mmCIF file of C-alpha atoms in Angstrom:
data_model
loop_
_atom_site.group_PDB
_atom_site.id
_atom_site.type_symbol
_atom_site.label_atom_id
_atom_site.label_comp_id
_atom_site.label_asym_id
_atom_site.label_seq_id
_atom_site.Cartn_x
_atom_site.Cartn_y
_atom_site.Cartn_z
ATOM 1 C CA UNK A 1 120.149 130.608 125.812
ATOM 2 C CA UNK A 2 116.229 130.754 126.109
ATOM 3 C CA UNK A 3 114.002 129.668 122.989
ATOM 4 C CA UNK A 4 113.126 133.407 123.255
ATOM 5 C CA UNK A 5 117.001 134.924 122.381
ATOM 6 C CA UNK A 6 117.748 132.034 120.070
ATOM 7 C CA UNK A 7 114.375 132.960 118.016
ATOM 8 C CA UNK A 8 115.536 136.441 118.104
ATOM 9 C CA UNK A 9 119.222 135.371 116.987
ATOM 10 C CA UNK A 10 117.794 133.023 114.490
ATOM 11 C CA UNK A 11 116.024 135.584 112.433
ATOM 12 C CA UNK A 12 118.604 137.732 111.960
ATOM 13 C CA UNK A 13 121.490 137.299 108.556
ATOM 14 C CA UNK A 14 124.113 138.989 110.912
ATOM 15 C CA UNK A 15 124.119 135.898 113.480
ATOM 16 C CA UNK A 16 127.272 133.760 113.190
ATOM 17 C CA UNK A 17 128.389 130.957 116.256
ATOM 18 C CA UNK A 18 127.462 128.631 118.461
ATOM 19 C CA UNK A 19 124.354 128.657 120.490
ATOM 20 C CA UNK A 20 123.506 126.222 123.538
ATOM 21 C CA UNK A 21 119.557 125.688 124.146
ATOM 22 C CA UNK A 22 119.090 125.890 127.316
ATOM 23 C CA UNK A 23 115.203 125.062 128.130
ATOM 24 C CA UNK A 24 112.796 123.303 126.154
ATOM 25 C CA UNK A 25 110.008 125.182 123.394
ATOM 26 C CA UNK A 26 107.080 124.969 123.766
ATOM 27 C CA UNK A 27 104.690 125.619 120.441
ATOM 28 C CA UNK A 28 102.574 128.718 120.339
ATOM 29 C CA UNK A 29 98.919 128.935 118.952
ATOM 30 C CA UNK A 30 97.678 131.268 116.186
ATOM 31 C CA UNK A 31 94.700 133.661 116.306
ATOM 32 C CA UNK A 32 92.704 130.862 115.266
ATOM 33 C CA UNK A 33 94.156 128.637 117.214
ATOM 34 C CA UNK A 34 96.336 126.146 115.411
ATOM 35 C CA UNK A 35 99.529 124.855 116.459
ATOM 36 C CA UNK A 36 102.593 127.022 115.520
ATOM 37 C CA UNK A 37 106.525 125.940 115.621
ATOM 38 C CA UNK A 38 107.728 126.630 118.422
ATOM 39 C CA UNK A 39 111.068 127.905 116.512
ATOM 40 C CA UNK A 40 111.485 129.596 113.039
ATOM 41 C CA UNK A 41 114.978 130.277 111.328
ATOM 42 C CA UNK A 42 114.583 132.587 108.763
ATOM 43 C CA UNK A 43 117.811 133.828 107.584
ATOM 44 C CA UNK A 44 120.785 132.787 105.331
ATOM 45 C CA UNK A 45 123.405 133.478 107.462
ATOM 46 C CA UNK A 46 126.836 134.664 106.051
ATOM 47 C CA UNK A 47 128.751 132.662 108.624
ATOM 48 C CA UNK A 48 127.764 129.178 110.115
ATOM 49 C CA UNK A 49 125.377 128.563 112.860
ATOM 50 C CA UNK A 50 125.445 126.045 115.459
ATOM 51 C CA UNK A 51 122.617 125.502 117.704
ATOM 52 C CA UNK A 52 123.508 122.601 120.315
ATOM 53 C CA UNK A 53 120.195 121.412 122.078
ATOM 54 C CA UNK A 54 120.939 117.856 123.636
ATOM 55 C CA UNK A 55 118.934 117.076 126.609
ATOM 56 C CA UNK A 56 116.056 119.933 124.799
ATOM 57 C CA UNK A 57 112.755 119.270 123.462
ATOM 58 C CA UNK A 58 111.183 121.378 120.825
ATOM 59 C CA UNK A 59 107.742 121.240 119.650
ATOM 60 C CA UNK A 60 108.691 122.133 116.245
ATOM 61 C CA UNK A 61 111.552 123.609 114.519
ATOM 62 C CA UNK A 62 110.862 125.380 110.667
ATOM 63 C CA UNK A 63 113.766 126.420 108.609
ATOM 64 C CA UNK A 64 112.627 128.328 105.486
ATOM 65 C CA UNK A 65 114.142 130.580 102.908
ATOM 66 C CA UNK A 66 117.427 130.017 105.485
ATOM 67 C CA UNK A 67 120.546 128.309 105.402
ATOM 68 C CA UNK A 68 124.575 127.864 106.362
ATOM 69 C CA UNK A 69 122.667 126.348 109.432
ATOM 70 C CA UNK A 70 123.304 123.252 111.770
ATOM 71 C CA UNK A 71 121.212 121.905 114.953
ATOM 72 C CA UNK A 72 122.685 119.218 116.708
ATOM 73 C CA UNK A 73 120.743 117.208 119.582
ATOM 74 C CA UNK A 74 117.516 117.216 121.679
ATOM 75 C CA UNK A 75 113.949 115.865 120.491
ATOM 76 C CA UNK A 76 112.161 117.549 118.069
ATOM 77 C CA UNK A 77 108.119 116.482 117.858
ATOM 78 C CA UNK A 78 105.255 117.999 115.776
ATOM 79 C CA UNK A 79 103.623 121.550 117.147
ATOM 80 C CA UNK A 80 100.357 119.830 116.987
ATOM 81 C CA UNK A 81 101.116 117.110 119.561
ATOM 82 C CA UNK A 82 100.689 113.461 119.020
ATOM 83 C CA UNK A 83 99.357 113.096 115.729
ATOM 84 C CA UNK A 84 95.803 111.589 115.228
ATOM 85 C CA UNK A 85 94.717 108.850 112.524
ATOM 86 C CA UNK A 86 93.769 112.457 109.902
ATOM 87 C CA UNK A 87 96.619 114.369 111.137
ATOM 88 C CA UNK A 88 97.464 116.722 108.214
ATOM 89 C CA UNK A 89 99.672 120.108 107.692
ATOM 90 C CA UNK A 90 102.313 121.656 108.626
ATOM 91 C CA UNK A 91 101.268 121.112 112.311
ATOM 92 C CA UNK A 92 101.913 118.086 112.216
ATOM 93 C CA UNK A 93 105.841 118.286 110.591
ATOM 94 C CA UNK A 94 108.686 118.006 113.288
ATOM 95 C CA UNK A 95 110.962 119.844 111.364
ATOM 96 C CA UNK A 96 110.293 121.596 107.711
ATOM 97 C CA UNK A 97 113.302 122.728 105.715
ATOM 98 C CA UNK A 98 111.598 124.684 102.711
ATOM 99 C CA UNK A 99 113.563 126.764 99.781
ATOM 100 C CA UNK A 100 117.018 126.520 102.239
ATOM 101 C CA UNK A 101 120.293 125.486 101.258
ATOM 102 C CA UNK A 102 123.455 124.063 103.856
ATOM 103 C CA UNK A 103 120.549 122.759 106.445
ATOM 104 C CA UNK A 104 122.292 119.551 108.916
ATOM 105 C CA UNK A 105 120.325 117.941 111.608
ATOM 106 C CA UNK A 106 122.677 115.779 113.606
ATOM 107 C CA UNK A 107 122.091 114.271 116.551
ATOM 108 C CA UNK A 108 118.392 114.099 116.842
ATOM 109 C CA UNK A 109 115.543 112.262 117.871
ATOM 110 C CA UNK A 110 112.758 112.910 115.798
ATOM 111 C CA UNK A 111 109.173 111.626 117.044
ATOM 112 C CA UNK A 112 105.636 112.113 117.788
ATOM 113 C CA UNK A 113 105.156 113.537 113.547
ATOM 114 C CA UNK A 114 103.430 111.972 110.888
ATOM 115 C CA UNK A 115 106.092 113.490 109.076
ATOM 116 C CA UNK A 116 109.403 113.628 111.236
ATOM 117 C CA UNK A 117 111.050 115.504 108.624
ATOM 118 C CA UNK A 118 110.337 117.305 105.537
ATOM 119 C CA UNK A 119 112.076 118.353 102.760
ATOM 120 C CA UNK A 120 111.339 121.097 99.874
ATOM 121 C CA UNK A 121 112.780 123.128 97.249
ATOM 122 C CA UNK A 122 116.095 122.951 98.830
ATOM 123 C CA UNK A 123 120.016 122.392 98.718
ATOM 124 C CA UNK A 124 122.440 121.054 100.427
ATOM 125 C CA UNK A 125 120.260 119.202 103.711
ATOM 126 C CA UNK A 126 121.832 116.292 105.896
ATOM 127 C CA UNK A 127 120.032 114.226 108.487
ATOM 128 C CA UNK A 128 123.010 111.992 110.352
ATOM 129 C CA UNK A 129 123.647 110.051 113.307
ATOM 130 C CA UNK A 130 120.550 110.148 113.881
ATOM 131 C CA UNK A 131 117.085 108.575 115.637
ATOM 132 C CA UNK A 132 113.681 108.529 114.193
ATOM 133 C CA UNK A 133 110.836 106.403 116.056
ATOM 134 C CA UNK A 134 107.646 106.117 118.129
ATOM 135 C CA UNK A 135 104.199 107.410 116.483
ATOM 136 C CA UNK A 136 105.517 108.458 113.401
ATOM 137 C CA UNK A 137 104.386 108.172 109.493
ATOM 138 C CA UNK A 138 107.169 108.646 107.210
ATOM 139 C CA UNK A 139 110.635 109.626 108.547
ATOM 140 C CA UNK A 140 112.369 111.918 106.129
ATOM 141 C CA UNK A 141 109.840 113.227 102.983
ATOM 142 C CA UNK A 142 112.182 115.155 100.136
ATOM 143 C CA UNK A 143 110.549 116.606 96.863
ATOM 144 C CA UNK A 144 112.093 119.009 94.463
ATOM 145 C CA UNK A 145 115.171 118.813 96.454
ATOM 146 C CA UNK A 146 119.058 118.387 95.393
ATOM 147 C CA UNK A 147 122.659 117.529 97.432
ATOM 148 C CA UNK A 148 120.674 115.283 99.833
ATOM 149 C CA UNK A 149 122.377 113.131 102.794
ATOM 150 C CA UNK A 150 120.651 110.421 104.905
ATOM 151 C CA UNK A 151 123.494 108.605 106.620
ATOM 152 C CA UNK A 152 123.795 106.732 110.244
ATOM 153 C CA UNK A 153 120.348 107.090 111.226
ATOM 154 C CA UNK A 154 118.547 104.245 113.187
ATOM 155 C CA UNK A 155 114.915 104.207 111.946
ATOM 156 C CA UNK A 156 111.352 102.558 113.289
ATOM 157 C CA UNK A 157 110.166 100.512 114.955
ATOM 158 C CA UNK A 158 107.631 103.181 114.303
ATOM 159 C CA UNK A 159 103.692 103.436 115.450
ATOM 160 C CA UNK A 160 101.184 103.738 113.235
ATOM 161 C CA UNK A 161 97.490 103.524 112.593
ATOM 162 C CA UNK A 162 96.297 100.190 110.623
ATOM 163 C CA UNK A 163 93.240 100.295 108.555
ATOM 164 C CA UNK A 164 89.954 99.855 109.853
ATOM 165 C CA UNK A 165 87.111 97.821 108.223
ATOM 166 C CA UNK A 166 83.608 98.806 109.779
ATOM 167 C CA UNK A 167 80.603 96.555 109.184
ATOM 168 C CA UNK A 168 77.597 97.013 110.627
ATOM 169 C CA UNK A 169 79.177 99.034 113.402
ATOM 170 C CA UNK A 170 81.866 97.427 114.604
ATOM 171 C CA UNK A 171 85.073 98.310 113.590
ATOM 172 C CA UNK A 172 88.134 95.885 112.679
ATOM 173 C CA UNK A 173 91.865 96.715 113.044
ATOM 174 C CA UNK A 174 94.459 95.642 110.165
ATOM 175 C CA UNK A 175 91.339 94.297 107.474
ATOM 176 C CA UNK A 176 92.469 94.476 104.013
ATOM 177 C CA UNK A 177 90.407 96.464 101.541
ATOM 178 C CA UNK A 178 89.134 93.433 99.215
ATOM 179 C CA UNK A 179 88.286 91.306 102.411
ATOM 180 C CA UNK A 180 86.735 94.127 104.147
ATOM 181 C CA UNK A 181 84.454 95.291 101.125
ATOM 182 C CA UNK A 182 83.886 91.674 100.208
ATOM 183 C CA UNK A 183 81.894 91.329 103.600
ATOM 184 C CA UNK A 184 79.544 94.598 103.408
ATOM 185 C CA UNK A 185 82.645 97.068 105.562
ATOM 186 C CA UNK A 186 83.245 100.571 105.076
ATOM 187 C CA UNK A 187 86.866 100.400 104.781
ATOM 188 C CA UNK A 188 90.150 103.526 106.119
ATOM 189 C CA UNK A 189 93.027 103.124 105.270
ATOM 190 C CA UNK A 190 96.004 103.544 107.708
ATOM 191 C CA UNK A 191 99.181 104.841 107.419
ATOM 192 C CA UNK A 192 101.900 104.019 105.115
ATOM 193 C CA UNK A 193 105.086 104.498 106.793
ATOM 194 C CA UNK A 194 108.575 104.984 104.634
ATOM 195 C CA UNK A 195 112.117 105.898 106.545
ATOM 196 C CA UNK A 196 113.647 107.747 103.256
ATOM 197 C CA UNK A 197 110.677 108.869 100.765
ATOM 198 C CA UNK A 198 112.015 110.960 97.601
ATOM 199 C CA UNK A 199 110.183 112.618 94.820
ATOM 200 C CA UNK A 200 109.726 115.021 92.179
ATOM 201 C CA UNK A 201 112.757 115.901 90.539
ATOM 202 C CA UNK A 202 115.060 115.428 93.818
ATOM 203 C CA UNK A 203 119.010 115.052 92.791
ATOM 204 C CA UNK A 204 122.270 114.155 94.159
ATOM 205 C CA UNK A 205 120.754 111.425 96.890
ATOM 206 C CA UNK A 206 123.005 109.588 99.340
ATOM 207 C CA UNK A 207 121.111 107.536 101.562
ATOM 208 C CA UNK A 208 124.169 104.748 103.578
ATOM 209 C CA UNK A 209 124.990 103.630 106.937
ATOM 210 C CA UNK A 210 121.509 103.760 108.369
ATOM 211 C CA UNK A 211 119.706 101.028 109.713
ATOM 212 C CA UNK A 212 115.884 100.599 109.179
ATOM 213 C CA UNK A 213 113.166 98.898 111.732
ATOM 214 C CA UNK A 214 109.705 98.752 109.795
ATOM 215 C CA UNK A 215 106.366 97.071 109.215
ATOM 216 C CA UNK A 216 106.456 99.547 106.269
ATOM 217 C CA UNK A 217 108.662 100.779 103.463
ATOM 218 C CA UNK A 218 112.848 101.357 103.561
ATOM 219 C CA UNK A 219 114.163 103.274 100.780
ATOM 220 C CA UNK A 220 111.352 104.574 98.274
ATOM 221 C CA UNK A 221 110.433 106.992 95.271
ATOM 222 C CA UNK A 222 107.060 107.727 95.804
ATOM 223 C CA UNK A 223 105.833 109.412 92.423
ATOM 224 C CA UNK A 224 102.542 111.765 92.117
ATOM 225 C CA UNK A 225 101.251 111.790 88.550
ATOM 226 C CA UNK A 226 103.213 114.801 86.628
ATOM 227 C CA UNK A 227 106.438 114.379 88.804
ATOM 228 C CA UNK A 228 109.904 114.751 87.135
ATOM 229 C CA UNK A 229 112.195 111.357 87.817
ATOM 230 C CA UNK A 230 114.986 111.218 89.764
ATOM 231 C CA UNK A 231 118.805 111.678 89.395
ATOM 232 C CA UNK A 232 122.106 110.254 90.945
ATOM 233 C CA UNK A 233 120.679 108.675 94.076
ATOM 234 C CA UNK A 234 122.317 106.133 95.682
ATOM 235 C CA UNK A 235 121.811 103.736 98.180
ATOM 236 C CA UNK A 236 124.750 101.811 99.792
ATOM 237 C CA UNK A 237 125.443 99.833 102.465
ATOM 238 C CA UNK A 238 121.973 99.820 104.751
ATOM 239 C CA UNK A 239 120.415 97.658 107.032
ATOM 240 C CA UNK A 240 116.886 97.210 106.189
ATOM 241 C CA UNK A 241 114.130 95.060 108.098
ATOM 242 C CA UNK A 242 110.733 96.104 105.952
ATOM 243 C CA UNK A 243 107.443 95.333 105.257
ATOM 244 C CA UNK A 244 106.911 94.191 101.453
ATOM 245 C CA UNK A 245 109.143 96.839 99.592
ATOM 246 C CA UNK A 246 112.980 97.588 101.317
ATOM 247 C CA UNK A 247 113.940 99.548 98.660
ATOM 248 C CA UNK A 248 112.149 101.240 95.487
ATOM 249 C CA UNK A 249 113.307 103.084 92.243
ATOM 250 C CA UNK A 250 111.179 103.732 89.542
ATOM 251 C CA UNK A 251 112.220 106.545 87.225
ATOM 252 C CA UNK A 252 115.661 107.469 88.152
ATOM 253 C CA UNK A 253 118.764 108.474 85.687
ATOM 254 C CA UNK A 254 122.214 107.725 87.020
ATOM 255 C CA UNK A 255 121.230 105.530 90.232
ATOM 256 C CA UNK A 256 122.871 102.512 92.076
ATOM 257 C CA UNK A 257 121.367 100.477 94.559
ATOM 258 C CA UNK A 258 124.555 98.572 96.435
ATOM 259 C CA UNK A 259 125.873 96.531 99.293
ATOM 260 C CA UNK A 260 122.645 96.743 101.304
ATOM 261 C CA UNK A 261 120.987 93.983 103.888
ATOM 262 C CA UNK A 262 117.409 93.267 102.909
ATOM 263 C CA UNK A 263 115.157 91.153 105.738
ATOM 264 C CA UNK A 264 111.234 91.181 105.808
ATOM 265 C CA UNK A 265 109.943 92.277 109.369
ATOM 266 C CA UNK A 266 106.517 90.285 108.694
ATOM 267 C CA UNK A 267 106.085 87.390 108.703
ATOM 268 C CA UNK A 268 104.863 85.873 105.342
ATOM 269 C CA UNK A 269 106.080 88.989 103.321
ATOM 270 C CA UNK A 270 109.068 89.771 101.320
ATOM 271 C CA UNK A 271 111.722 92.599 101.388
ATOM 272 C CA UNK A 272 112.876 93.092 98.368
ATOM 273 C CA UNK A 273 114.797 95.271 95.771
ATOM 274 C CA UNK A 274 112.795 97.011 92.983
ATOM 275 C CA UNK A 275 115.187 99.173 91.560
ATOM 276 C CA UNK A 276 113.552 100.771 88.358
ATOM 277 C CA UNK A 277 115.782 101.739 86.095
ATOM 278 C CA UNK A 278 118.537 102.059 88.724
ATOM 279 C CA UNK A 279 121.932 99.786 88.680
ATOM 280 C CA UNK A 280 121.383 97.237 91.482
ATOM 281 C CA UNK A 281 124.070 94.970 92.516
ATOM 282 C CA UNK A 282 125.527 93.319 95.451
ATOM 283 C CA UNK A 283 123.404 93.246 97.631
ATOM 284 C CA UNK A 284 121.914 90.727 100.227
ATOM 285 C CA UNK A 285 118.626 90.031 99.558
ATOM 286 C CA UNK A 286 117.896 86.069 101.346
ATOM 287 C CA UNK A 287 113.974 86.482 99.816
ATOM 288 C CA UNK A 288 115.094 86.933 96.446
ATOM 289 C CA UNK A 289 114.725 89.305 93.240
ATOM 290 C CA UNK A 290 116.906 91.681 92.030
ATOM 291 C CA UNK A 291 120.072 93.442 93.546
ATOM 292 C CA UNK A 292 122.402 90.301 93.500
ATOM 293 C CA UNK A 293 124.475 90.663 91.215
ATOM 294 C CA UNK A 294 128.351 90.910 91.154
ATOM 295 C CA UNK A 295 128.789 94.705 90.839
ATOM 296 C CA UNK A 296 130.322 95.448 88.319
ATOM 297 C CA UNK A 297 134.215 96.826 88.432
#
């Protein structure tokens, strides 16, 4: 099927079966000229739909105010191209899933993003068995979200962009802010990259099987000032090389943090557990802190 038909298929509540991609998407433009998906589903179908795209590449693939809906396969990168250092908007998303329910991406690689994938005001959305790499910023995003499922991914090693510290015209890769200040720079931050980042309110979290490959962040909450906390996320049985943090709770009600492999990927720093106010136990964690406990029966 062309990425014509299956847009036309896509929008309509009547669709039901399986679909076969059968030529890559290309984004379009808008009248003034920024980067559009190059695919939109817009319906809640009554019976499932199956798009199979392996071997496809899509610059961008929106699913919102849709749902009963799985695409399996094929690369998916931002509409915008290869993000920039201030890449921002919804340009710049590989795939959005906004107020949809019964969403599953299976299959895919996910790259070329700041965010690979995100998440909002939705039910019921999966990302398995899946790869998410190359210039990306954070991997899967989810706020105000509930019935969540991040399992058998294989995460990083990801790009990013370091800070930069310029004094007096010449401009410095990877300078901290204090150091860089301390010496008379004008100091930009970089990226901050996370695999799994959750907040506002988001419920019913399973995050196991995946294994993680970053200079940045595993498993995180990643409150804004006003956010609601979390509830019943867990995270089991993940392989995590990270930068300082592996895994992070703050304010989350009924969560468990268990039988998960912590190792730092820099030299120096530590990967470890900070579990908030969730239950964290039995896990292996060789720099230390919390999460090694027995678990209890």
């Amino acid at each position: 099927m062309t990425c014509a038909a299956l847009a036309l298929a896509l929008a309509s509540p009547a669709t039901s079966g399986n679909f076969t991609l059968t030529e890559d998407c290309v984004a379009g433009r808008s009248a003034s000229g920024e980067a559009q998906p190059a695919l939109l589903v817009s319906a809640r179908f009554a019976e499932p739909v199956v798009v199979e795209a392996t071997g496809r590449r899509v610059e961008g693939l929106v699913v919102e105010n849709a749902g009963n809906f799985t695409w399996i396969g094929g690369q998916i990168v931002a509409p915008g191209g290869r993000p920039g250092r201030d890449a921002a908007g919804r340009q710049y998303y590989a795939v959005l899933v906004a107020g949809s329910d019964m969403v599953t991406l299976d299959g895919v690689h996910v790259t070329d993003a700041r965010k690979a994938v995100a998440v909002r005001q939705s039910s019921g959305v999966t990302l398995r068995n899946s790869r998410c790499d190359g210039l990306v910023e954070d991997c899967m995003i989810v706020a105000n979200s509930q019935l969540i499922r991040f399992l058998d991914n294989q995460i990083g090693p990801f790009s990013r962009y370091l800070p930069l510290c310029d004094r007096a015209g010449v401009t410095s890769e990877g300078v901290g802010r204090k150091l860089c200040e301390a010496n008379a720079g004008r100091w930009t931050d970089g990226w901050h990259s996370d695999a799994l980042q959750l907040r506002n309110g988001v419920m019913d979290v399973l995050a196991s099987g995946n294994r993680i490959n970053s200079t940045g962040q595993g498993l995180t909450q990643m409150d804004a000032p006003g956010d609601r906390p979390l509830a019943n996320v867990r995270f089991e049985n993940n392989v995590i090389a990270s930068g300082r943090n592996g895994i992070t709770l703050t304010e989350c009600d009924g969560c468990r943090i268990s039988g998960n492999r912590l190792t730092s990927s820099v030299p120096g720093w530590k990967s470890v557990v900070r579990p908030g106010k969730a239950m964290a136990c039995g896990n292996d964690v060789p720099d230390g802190g919390p999460g090694r406990d027995k678990c209890p029966v």
